[in-house]
Tab-separated table of C-alpha atoms in Angstrom:
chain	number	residue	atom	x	y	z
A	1	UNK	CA	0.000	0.000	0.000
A	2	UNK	CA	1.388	3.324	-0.819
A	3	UNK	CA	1.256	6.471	0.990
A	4	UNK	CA	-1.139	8.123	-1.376
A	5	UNK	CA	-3.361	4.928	-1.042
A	6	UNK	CA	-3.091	4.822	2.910
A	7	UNK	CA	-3.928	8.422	3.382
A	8	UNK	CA	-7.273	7.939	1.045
A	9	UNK	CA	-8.335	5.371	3.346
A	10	UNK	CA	-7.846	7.062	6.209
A	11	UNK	CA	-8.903	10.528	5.947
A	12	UNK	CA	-9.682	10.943	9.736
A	13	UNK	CA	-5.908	12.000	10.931
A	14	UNK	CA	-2.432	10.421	10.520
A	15	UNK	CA	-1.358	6.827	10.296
A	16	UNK	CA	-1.043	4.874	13.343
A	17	UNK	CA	2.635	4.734	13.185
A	18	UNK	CA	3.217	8.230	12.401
A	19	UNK	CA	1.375	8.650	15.330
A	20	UNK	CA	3.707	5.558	17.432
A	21	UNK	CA	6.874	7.410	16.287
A	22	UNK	CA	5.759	10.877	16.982
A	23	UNK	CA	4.368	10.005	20.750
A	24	UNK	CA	8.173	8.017	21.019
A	25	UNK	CA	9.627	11.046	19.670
A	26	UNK	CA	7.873	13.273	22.698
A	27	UNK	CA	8.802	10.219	25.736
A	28	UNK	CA	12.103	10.706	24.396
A	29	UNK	CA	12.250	14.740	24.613
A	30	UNK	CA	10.424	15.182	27.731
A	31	UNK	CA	11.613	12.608	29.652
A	32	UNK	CA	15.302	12.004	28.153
A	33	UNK	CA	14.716	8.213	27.170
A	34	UNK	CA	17.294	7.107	25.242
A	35	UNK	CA	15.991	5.984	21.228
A	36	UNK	CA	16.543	2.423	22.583
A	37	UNK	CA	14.238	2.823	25.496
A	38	UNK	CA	11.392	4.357	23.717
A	39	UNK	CA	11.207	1.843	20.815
A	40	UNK	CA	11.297	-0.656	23.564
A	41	UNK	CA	8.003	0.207	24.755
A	42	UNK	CA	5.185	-1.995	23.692
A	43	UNK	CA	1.431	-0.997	24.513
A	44	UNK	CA	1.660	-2.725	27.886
A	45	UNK	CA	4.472	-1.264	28.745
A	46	UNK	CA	3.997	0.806	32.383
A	47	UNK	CA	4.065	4.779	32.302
A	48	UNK	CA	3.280	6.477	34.979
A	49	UNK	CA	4.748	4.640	38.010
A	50	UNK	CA	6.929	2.542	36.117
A	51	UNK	CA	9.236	5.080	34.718
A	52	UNK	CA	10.784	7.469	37.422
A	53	UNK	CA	11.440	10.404	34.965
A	54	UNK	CA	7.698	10.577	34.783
A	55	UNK	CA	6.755	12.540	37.803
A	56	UNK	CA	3.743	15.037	37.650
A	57	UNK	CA	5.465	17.754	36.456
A	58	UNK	CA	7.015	15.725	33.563
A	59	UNK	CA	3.319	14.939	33.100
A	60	UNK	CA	2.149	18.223	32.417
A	61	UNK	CA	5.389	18.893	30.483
A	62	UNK	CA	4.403	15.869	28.364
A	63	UNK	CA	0.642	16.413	27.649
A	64	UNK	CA	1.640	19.673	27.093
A	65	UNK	CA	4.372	18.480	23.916
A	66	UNK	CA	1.524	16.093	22.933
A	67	UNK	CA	-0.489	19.101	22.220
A	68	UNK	CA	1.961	21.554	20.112
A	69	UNK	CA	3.436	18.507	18.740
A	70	UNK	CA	-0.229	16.801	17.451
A	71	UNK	CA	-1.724	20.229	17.231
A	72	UNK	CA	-4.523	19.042	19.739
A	73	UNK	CA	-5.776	20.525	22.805
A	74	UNK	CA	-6.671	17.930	25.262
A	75	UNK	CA	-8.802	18.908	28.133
A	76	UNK	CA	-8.559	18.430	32.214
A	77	UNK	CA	-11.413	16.378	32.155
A	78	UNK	CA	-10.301	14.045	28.996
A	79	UNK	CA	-7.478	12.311	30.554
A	80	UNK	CA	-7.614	10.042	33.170
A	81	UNK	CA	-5.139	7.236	34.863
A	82	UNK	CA	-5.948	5.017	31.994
A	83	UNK	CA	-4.447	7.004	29.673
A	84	UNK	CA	-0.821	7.083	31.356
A	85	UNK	CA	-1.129	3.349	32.791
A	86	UNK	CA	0.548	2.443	30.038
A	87	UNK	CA	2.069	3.388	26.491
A	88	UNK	CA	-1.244	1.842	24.643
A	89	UNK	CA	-3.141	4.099	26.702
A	90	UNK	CA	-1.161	7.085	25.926
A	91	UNK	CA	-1.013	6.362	22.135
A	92	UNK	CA	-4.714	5.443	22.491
A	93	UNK	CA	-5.459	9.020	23.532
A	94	UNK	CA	-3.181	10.881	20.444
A	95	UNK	CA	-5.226	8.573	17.986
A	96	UNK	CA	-8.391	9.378	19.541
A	97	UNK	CA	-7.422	13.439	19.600
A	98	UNK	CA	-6.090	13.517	16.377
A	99	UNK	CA	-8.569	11.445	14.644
A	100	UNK	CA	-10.919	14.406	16.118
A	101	UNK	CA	-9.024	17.289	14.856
């Protein structure tokens, strides 16, 4: 499938792994992961309580990145645990936002 071909079937936002490599992109930035840490993430793998650079304020700083970087606003009341449980919940949430934008 080309590029032209994938973006005609999906006219609702980006592709799910331009989405996967952008969110990597921010963990990386934000929280200093090294390349080989974030492509080691898988969608179970634990955020928030798992990795010590994410504290709340790297939090903010990260929802915050998601935001300029996605060109999304996401709203107090649209994020909850769930969504930085785990990577798949994270990446769940930029689909979902950009899909709406």
């Amino acid at each position: 499938m080309t590029a032209q071909t994938s973006a005609q079937t999906d006219p609702t936002g980006p592709a799910r792994s331009t989405i996967d490599e952008t969110l990597r992109a921010i963990l990386r930035d934000v929280l200093g992961l090294s390349s080989e840490r974030a492509a080691q993430l898988t969608p179970d793998s634990g955020l928030f309580g798992h990795l010590p650079e994410l504290d709340s304020q790297a939090v903010a700083d990260l929802l915050t990145e998601m935001e300029d970087r996605f060109e999304i606003i996401i709203e107090d009341d649209e994020i909850d645990g769930d969504h930085l449980e785990t990577y798949g919940g994270l990446l769940a949430l930029a689909e979902a936002k950009t899909a709406t934008r």
